[in-house]
GROMACS .gro file of C-alpha atoms in nm:
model
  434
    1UNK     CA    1   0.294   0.670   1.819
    2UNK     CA    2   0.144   0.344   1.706
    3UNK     CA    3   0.430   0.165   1.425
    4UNK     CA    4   0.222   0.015   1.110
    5UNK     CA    5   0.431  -0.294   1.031
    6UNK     CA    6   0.502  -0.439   0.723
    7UNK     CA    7   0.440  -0.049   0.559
    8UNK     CA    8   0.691   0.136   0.654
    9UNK     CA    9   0.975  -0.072   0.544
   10UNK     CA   10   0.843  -0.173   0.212
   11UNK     CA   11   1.073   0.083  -0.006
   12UNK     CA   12   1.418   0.027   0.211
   13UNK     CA   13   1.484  -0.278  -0.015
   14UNK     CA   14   1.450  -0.066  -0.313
   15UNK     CA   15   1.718   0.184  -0.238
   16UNK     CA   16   1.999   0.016  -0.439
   17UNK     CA   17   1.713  -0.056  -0.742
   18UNK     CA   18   1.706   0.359  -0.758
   19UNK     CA   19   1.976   0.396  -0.963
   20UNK     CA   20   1.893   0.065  -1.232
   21UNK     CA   21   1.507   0.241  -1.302
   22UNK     CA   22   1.698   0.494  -1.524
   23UNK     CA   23   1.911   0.227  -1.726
   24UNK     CA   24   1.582  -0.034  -1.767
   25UNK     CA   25   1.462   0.007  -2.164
   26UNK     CA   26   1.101   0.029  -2.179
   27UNK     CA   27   0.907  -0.190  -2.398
   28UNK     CA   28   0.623  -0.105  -2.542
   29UNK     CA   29   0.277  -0.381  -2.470
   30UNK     CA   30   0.021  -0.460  -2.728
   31UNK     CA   31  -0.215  -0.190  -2.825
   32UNK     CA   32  -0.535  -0.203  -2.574
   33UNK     CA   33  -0.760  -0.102  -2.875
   34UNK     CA   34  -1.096   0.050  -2.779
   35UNK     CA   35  -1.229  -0.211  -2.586
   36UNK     CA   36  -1.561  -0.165  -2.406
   37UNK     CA   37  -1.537  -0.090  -2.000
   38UNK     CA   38  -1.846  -0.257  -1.813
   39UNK     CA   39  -2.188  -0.041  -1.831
   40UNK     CA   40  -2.197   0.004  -1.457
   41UNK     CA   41  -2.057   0.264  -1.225
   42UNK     CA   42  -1.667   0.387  -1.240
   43UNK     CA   43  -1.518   0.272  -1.547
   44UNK     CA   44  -1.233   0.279  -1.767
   45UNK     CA   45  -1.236   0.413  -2.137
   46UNK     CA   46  -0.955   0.440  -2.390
   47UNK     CA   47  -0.732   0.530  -2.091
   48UNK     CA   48  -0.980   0.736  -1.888
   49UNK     CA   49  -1.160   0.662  -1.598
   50UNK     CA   50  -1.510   0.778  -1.615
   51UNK     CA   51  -1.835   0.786  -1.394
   52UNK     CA   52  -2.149   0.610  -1.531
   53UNK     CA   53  -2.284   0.944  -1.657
   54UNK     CA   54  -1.971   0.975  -1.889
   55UNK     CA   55  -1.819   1.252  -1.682
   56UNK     CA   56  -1.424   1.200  -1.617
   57UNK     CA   57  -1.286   1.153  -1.328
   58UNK     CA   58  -0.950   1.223  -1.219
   59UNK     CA   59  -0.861   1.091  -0.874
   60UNK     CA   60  -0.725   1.328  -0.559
   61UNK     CA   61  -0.671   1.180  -0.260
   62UNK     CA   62  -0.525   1.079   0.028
   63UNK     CA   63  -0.410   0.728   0.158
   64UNK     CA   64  -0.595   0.637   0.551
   65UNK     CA   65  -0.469   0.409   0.735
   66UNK     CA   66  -0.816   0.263   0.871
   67UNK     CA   67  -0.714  -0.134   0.963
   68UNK     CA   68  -0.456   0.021   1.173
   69UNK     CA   69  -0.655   0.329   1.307
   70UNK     CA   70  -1.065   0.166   1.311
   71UNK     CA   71  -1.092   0.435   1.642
   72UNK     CA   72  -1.046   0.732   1.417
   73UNK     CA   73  -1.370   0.777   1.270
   74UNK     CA   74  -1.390   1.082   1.126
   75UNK     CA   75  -1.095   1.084   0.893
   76UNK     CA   76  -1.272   1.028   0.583
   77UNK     CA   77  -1.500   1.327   0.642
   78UNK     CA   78  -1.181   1.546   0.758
   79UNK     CA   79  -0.982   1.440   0.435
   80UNK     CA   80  -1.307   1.552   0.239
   81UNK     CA   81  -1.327   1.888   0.432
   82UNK     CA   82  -0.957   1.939   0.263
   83UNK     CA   83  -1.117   1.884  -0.093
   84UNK     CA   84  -0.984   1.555  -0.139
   85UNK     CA   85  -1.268   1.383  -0.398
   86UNK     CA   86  -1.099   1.048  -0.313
   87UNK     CA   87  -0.981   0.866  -0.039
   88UNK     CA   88  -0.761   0.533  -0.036
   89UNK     CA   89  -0.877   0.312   0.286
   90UNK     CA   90  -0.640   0.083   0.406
   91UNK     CA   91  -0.745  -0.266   0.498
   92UNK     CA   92  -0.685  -0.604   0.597
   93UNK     CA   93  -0.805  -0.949   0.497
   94UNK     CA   94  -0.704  -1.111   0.833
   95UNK     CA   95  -0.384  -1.269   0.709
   96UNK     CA   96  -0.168  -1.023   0.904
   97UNK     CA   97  -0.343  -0.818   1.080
   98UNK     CA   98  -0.712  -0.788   1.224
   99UNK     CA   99  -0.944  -0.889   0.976
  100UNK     CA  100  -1.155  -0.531   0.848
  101UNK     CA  101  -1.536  -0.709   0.855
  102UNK     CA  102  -1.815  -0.701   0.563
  103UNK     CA  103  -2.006  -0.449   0.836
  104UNK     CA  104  -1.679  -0.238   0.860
  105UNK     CA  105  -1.671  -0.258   0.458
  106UNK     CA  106  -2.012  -0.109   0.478
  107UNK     CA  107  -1.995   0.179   0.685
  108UNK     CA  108  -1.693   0.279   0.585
  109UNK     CA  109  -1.852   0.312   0.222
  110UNK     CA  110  -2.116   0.553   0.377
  111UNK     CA  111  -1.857   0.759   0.543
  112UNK     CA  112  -1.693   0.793   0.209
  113UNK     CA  113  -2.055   0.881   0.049
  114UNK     CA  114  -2.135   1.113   0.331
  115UNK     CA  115  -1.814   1.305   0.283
  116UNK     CA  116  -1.902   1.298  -0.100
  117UNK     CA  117  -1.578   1.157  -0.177
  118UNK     CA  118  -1.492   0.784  -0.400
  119UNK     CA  119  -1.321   0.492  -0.167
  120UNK     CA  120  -1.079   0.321  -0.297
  121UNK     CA  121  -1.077   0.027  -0.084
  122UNK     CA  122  -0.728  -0.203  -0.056
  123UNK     CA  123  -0.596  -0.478   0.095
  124UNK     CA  124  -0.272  -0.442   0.270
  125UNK     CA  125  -0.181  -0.786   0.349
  126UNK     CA  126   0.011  -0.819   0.020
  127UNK     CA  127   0.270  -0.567   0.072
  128UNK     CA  128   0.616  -0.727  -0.018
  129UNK     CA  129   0.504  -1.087  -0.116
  130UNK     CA  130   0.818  -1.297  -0.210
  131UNK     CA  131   1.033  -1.092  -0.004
  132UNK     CA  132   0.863  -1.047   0.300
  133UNK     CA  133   0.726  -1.358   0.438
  134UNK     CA  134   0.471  -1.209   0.621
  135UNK     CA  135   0.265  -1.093   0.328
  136UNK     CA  136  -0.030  -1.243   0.162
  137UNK     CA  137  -0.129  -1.340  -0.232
  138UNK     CA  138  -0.290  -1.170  -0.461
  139UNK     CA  139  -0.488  -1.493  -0.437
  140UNK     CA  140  -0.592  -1.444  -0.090
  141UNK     CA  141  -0.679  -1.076  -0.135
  142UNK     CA  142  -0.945  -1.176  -0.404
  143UNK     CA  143  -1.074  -1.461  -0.181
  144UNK     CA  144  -1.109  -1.164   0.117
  145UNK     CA  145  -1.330  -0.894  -0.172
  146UNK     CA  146  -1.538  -1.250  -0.258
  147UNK     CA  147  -1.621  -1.287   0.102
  148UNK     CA  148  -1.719  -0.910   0.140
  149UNK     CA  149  -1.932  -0.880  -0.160
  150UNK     CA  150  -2.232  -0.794   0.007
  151UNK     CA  151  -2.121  -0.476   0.118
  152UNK     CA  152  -1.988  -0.380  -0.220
  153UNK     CA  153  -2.273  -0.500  -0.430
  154UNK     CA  154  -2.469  -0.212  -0.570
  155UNK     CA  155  -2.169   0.023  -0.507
  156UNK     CA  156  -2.001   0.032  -0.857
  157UNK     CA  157  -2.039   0.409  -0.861
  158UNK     CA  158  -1.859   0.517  -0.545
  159UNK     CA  159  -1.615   0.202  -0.466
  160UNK     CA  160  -1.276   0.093  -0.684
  161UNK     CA  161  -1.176  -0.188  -0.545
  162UNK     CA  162  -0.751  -0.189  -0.518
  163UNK     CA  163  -0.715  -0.575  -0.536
  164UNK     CA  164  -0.373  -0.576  -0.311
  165UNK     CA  165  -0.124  -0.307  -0.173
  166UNK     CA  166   0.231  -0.353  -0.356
  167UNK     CA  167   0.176  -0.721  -0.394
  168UNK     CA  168   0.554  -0.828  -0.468
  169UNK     CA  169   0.848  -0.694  -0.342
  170UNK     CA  170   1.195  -0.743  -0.519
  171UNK     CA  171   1.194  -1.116  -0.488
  172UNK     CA  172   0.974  -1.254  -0.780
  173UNK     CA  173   0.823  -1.018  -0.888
  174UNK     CA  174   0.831  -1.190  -1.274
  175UNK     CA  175   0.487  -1.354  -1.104
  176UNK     CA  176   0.311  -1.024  -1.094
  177UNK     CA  177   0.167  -1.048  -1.411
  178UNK     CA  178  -0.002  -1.406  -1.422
  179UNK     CA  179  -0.081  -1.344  -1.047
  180UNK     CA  180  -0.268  -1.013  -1.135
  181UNK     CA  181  -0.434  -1.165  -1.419
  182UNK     CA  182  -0.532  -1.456  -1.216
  183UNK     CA  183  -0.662  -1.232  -0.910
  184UNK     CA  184  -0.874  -0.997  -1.230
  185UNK     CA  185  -1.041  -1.349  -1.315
  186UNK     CA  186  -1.115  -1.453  -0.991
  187UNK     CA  187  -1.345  -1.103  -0.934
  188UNK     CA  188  -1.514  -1.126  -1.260
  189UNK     CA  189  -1.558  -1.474  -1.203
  190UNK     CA  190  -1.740  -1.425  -0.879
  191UNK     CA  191  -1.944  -1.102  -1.006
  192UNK     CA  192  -1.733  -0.813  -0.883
  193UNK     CA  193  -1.835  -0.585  -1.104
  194UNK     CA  194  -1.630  -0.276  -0.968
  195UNK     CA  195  -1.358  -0.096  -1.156
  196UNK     CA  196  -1.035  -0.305  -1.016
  197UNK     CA  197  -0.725  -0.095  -0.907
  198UNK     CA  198  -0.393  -0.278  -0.952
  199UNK     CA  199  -0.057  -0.186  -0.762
  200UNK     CA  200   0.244  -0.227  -0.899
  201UNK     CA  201   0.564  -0.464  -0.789
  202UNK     CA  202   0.873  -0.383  -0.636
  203UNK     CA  203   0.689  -0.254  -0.304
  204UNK     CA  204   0.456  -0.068  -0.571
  205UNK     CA  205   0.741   0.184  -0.758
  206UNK     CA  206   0.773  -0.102  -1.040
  207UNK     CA  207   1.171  -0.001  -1.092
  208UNK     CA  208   1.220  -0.330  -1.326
  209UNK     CA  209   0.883  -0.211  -1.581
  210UNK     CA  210   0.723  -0.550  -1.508
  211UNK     CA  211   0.393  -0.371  -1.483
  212UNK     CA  212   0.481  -0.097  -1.720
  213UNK     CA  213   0.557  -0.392  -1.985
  214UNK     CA  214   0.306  -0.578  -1.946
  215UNK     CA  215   0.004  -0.333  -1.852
  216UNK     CA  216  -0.167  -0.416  -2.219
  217UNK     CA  217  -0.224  -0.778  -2.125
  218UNK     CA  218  -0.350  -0.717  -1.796
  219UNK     CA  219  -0.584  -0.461  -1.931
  220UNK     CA  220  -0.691  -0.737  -2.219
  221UNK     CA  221  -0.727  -0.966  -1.962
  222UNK     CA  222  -1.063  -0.800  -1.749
  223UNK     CA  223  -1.310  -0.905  -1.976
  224UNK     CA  224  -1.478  -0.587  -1.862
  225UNK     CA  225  -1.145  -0.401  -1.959
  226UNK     CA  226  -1.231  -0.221  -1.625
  227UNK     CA  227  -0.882  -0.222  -1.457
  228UNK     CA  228  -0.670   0.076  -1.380
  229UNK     CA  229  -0.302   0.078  -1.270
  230UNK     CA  230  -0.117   0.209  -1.014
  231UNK     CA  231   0.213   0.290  -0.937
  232UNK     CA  232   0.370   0.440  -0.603
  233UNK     CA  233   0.642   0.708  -0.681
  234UNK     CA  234   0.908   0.722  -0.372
  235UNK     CA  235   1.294   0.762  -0.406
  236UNK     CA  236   1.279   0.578  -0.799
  237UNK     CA  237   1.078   0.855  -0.873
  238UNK     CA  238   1.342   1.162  -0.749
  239UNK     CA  239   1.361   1.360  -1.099
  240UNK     CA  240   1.130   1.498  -1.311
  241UNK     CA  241   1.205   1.311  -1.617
  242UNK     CA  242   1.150   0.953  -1.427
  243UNK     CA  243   0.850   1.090  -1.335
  244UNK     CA  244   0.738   1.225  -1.672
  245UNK     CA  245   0.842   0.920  -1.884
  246UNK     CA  246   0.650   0.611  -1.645
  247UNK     CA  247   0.322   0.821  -1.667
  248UNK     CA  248   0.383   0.946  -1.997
  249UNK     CA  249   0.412   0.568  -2.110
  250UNK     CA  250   0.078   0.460  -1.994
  251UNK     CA  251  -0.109   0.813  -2.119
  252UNK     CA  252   0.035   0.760  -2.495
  253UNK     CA  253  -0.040   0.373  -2.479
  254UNK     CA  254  -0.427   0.467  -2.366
  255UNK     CA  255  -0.346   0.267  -2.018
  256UNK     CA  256  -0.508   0.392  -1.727
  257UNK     CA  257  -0.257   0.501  -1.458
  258UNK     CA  258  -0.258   0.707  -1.155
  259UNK     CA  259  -0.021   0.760  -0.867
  260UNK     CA  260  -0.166   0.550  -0.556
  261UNK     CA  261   0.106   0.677  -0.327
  262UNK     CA  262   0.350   0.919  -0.276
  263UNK     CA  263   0.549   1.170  -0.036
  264UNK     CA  264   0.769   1.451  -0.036
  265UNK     CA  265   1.058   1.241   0.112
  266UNK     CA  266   1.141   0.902   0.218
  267UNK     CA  267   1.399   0.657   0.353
  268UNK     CA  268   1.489   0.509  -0.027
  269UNK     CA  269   1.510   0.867  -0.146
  270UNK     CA  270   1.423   1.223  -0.181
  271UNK     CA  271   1.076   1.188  -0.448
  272UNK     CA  272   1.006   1.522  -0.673
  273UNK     CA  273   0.664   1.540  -0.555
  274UNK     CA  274   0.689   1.882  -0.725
  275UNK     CA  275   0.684   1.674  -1.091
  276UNK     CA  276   0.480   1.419  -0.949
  277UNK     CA  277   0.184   1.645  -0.891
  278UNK     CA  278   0.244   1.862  -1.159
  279UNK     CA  279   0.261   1.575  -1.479
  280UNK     CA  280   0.003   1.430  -1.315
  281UNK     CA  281  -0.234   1.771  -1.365
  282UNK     CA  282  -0.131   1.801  -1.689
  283UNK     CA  283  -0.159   1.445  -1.783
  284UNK     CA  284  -0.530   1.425  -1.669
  285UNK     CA  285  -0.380   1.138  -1.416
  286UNK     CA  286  -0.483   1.064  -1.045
  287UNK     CA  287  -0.275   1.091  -0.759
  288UNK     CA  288  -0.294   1.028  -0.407
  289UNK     CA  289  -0.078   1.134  -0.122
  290UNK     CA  290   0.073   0.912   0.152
  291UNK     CA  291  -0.080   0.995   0.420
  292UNK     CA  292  -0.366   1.156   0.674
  293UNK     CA  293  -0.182   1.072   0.987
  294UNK     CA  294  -0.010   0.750   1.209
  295UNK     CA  295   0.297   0.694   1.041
  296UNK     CA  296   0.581   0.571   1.242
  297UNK     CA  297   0.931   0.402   1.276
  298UNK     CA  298   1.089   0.676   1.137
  299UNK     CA  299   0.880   0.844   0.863
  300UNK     CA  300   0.665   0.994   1.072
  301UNK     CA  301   0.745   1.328   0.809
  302UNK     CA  302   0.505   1.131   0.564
  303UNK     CA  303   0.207   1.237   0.798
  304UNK     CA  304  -0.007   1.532   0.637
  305UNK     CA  305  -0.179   1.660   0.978
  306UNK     CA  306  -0.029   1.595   1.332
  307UNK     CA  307  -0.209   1.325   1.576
  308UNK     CA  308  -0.526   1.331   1.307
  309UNK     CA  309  -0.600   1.660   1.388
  310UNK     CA  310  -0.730   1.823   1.047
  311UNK     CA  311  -0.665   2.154   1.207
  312UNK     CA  312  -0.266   2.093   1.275
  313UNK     CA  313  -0.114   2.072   0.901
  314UNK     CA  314   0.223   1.928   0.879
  315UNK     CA  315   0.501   2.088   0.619
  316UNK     CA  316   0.373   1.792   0.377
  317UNK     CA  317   0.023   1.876   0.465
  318UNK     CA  318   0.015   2.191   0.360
  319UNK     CA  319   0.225   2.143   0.034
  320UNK     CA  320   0.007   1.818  -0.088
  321UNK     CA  321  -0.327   2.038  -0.013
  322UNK     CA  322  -0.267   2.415  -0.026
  323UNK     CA  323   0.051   2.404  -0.268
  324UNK     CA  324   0.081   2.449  -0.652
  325UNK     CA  325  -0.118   2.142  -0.798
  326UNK     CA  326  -0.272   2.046  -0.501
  327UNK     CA  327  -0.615   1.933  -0.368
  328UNK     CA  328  -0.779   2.281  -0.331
  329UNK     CA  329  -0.622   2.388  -0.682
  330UNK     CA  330  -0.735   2.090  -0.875
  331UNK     CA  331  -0.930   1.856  -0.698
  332UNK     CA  332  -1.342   1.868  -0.850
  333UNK     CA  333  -1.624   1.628  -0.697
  334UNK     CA  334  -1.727   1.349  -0.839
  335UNK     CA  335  -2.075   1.406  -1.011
  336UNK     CA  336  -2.218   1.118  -0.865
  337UNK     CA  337  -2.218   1.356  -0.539
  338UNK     CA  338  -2.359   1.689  -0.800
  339UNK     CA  339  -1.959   1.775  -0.812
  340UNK     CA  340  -1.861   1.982  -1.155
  341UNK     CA  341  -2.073   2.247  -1.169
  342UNK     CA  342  -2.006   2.379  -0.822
  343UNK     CA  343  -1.697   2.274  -0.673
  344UNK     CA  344  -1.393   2.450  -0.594
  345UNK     CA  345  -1.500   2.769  -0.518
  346UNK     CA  346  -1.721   2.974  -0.752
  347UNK     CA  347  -2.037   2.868  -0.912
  348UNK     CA  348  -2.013   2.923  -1.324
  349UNK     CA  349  -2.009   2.600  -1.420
  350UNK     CA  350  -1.792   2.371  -1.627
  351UNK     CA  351  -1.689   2.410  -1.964
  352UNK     CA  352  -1.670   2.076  -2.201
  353UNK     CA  353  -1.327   2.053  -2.187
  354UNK     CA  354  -1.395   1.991  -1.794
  355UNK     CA  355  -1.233   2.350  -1.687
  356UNK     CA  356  -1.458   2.584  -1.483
  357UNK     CA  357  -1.601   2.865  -1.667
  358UNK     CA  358  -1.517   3.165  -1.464
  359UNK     CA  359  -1.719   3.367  -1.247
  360UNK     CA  360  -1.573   3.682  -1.327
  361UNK     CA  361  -1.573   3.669  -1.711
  362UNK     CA  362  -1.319   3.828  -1.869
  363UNK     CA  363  -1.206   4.038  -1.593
  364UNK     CA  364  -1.038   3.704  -1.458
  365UNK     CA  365  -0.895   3.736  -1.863
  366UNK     CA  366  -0.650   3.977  -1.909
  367UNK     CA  367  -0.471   3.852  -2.224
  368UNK     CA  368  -0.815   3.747  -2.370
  369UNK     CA  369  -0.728   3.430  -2.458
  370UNK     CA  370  -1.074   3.314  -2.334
  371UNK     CA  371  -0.843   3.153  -2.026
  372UNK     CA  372  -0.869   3.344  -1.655
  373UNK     CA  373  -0.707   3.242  -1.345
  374UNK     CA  374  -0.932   3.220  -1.003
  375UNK     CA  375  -0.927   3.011  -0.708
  376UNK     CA  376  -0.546   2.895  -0.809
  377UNK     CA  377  -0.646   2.726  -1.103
  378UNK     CA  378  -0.711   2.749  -1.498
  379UNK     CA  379  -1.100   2.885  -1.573
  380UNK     CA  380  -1.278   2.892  -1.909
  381UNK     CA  381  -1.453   3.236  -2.004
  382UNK     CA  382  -1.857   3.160  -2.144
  383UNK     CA  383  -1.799   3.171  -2.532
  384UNK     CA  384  -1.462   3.226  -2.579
  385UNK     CA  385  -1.202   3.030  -2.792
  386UNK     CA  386  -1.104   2.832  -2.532
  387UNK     CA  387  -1.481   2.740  -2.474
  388UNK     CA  388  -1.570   2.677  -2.815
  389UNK     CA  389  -1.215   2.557  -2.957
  390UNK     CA  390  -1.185   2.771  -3.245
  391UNK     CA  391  -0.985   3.089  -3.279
  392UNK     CA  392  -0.799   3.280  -3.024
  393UNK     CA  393  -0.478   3.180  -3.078
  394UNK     CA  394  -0.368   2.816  -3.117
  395UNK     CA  395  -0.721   2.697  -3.029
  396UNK     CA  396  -0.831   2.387  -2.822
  397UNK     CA  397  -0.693   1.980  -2.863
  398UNK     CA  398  -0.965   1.725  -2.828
  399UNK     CA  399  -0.809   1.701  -2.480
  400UNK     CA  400  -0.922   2.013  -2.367
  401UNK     CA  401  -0.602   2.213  -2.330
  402UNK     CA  402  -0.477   2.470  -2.565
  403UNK     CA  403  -0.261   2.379  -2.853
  404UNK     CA  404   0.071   2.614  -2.824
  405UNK     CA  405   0.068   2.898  -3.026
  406UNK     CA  406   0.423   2.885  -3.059
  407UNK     CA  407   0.462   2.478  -3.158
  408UNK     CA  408   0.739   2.277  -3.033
  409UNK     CA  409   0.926   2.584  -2.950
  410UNK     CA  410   0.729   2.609  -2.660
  411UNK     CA  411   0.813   2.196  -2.590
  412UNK     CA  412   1.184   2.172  -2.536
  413UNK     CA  413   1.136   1.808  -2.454
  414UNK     CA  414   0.961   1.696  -2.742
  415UNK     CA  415   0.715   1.493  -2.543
  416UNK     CA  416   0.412   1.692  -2.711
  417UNK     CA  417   0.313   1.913  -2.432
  418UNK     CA  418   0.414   2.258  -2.404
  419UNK     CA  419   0.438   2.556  -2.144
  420UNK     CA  420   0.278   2.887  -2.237
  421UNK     CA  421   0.127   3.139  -2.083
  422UNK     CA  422   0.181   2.999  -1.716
  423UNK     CA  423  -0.017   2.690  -1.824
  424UNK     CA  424   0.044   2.327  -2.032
  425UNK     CA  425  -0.067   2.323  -2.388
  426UNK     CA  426  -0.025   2.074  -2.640
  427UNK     CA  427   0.143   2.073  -2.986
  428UNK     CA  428  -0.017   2.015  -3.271
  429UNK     CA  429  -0.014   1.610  -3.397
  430UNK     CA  430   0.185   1.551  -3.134
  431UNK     CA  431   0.148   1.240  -2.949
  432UNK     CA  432  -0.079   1.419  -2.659
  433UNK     CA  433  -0.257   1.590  -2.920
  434UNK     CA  434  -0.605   1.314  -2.868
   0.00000   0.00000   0.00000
């Protein structure tokens, strides 16, 4: 099997960092305030990320490695066929590997609009800068999106641009901050226009907080406050309560977040990609699973289907799409692409709290709570409390989830979101109740 360098080595040098994530003291950033995201396409608002029609949007995807894979065309449309409504293209600027071309840009921006899914596009190169001396700057990655701005222009509302892959190892990784800032300026500067994607440093799992801390002044820094974060959860992330807290952070500090990469295992450690996926569907937060297929040099378990073949499901395959939280439980089409009222099995619509209303009515209801079960996921009954958000119970939070009947009883964490009735709910002026 083909090796990806640079890629597959980038969380070794974090091993011994594992154990120092848990001791780190978080520090709170400036508040973000209610800044206004940029009119066009994909954008950001108080923490969400939206599509131009004001729908929400919550990410699930898959990672393809494309700059190191260009022969396997139809990836993008297999990773769709899953119910992916997202998929993360890797590719290069030229500094390290072949250069991925404007008319490469292009078509693989119609493969992702074909297959109805958003591309996050993303430039490798950077992986490990300061500590591996192959990689490339933040700096050069914007100078690569500059000189493929024709194929993006007029694509706001199906491409996020992810500036650079893990753009600092564990060796200065203090310069993430003004680098990222910088690299935001640049874009704007040149008329990118694009929601902007942001990795974190410390090959992406951000185990010292430098983006964590200082995700406010990044934000503050797009002058189209258009810029979401992400972080990639491998062995740092290997409890729940790691898992919970970093995402939690950016949720109660209205920060956009979502998990760019992940697995079920790794070399640095054994990631709860149970928690992962689960906070993440109860946060509202994006995730996206490392990876369709060509891994090599040894984690060659992080491959979701065997030799690309979308019929031959590995044991991460089927857990990432067919497992609890998954794609096919959770994932919903963007509307850009008529998504929401029709995805995901069924075809009753989609209540305002963004749940499907169920097909079967109340027989899907059997507590008649106005919440059924079909298709392995949540489902809204037409009219009930949990449509309108009054009565029934503990009633609805602006967020869309139920409050808990039962208050923090049901919350033995105290992090303001509860467990009842084989589904989250939120406590009442708590911090998630918004």
């Amino acid at each position: 099997m083909a090796k990806q360098p640079g890629r597959l080595l980038r969380t070794v040098a974090g091993t011994a960092f594992a154990a120092v994530a848990g001791l780190l003291v978080p520090v709170l950033g400036p508040s973000v305030g209610d800044a206004e995201a940029a009119p066009t396409g994909l954008r950001v608002d108080d923490g969400r990320v939206y599509e131009s029609n004001g729908n929400e949007f919550v990410m699930r995807g898959v990672n393809h490695a494309y700059t190191w894979y260009p022969e396997q065309t139809t990836s993008i449309a297999d990773i769709a066929a899953k119910g992916a409504n997202t998929v993360r293209v890797v590719l290069s600027n030229g500094d390290r590997w072949t250069r991925t071309s404007a008319s490469q840009v292009s078509s693989l921006i119609d493969q992702c609009k074909t297959s109805k899914v958003i591309c996050v596009l993303e430039v490798h190169d950077t992986t490990g800068y300061g500590e591996d001396g192959a990689a490339t700057s933040l700096d050069r990655a914007a100078d690569y999106w500059i000189g493929v701005k024709s194929a993006l222009q007029g694509q706001e509302d199906y491409v996020v641009v992810n500036i650079g892959n893990e753009p600092f190892g564990n060796t200065g990784y203090t310069a993430w901050t003004d680098a990222t800032k910088a690299a935001i300026g640049k874009l704007r500067g040149a008329g990118i226009d694009h929601a902007l994607m942001v990795d974190a440093p410390n090959w992406g799992q951000d185990w010292s907080h430098t983006m964590r801390d200082d995700a406010a002044s990044v934000f503050a820094s797009d002058p189209d406050r258009n810029t979401i974060f992400s972080i990639h959860m491998y062995g740092v992330y290997d409890t729940a309560a790691e898992v919970q807290d970093y995402l939690n952070h950016f949720v109660d500090n209205r920060l956009p977040i979502v998990v760019g990469e992940f697995g079920d295992q790794h070399s640095d450690g054994d990631p709860d990609e149970d928690a992962i996926m689960a906070t993440a569907q109860s946060l509202r937060v994006g995730y996206m699973g490392w990876s369709w297929s060509g891994n090599g040099s040894g984690v060659e378990y992080l491959d979701m289907v065997n030799g690309f073949d979308a019929d031959s499901l590995t044991d991460w395959g089927n857990r990432f799409f067919d497992g609890s939280n998954g794609i096919a439980a959770t994932a919903e089409r963007a509307t850009v692409y008529g998504g929401g009222d029709d995805d995901g099995g069924g075809d009753g619509g989609t209540a305002p709290n963004g749940y499907p209303y169920c097909v079967n009515g109340g027989s899907s209801d059997p507590d008649g709570d106005g919440w059924g079960w079909e298709n392995s996921r949540s489902c809204v009954v037409r009219g009930s409390a949990a449509d309108t958000g009054s009565g029934g119970g503990g009633g609805t939070a602006p967020n869309g989830y139920p409050y808990c009947v039962n208050g923090g009883s049901s919350d033995p964490d105290g992090d303001g979101w509860g467990w009842e009735n084989s589904r989250s709910c939120v406590v009442r002026g708590s911090s998630a109740d918004f």
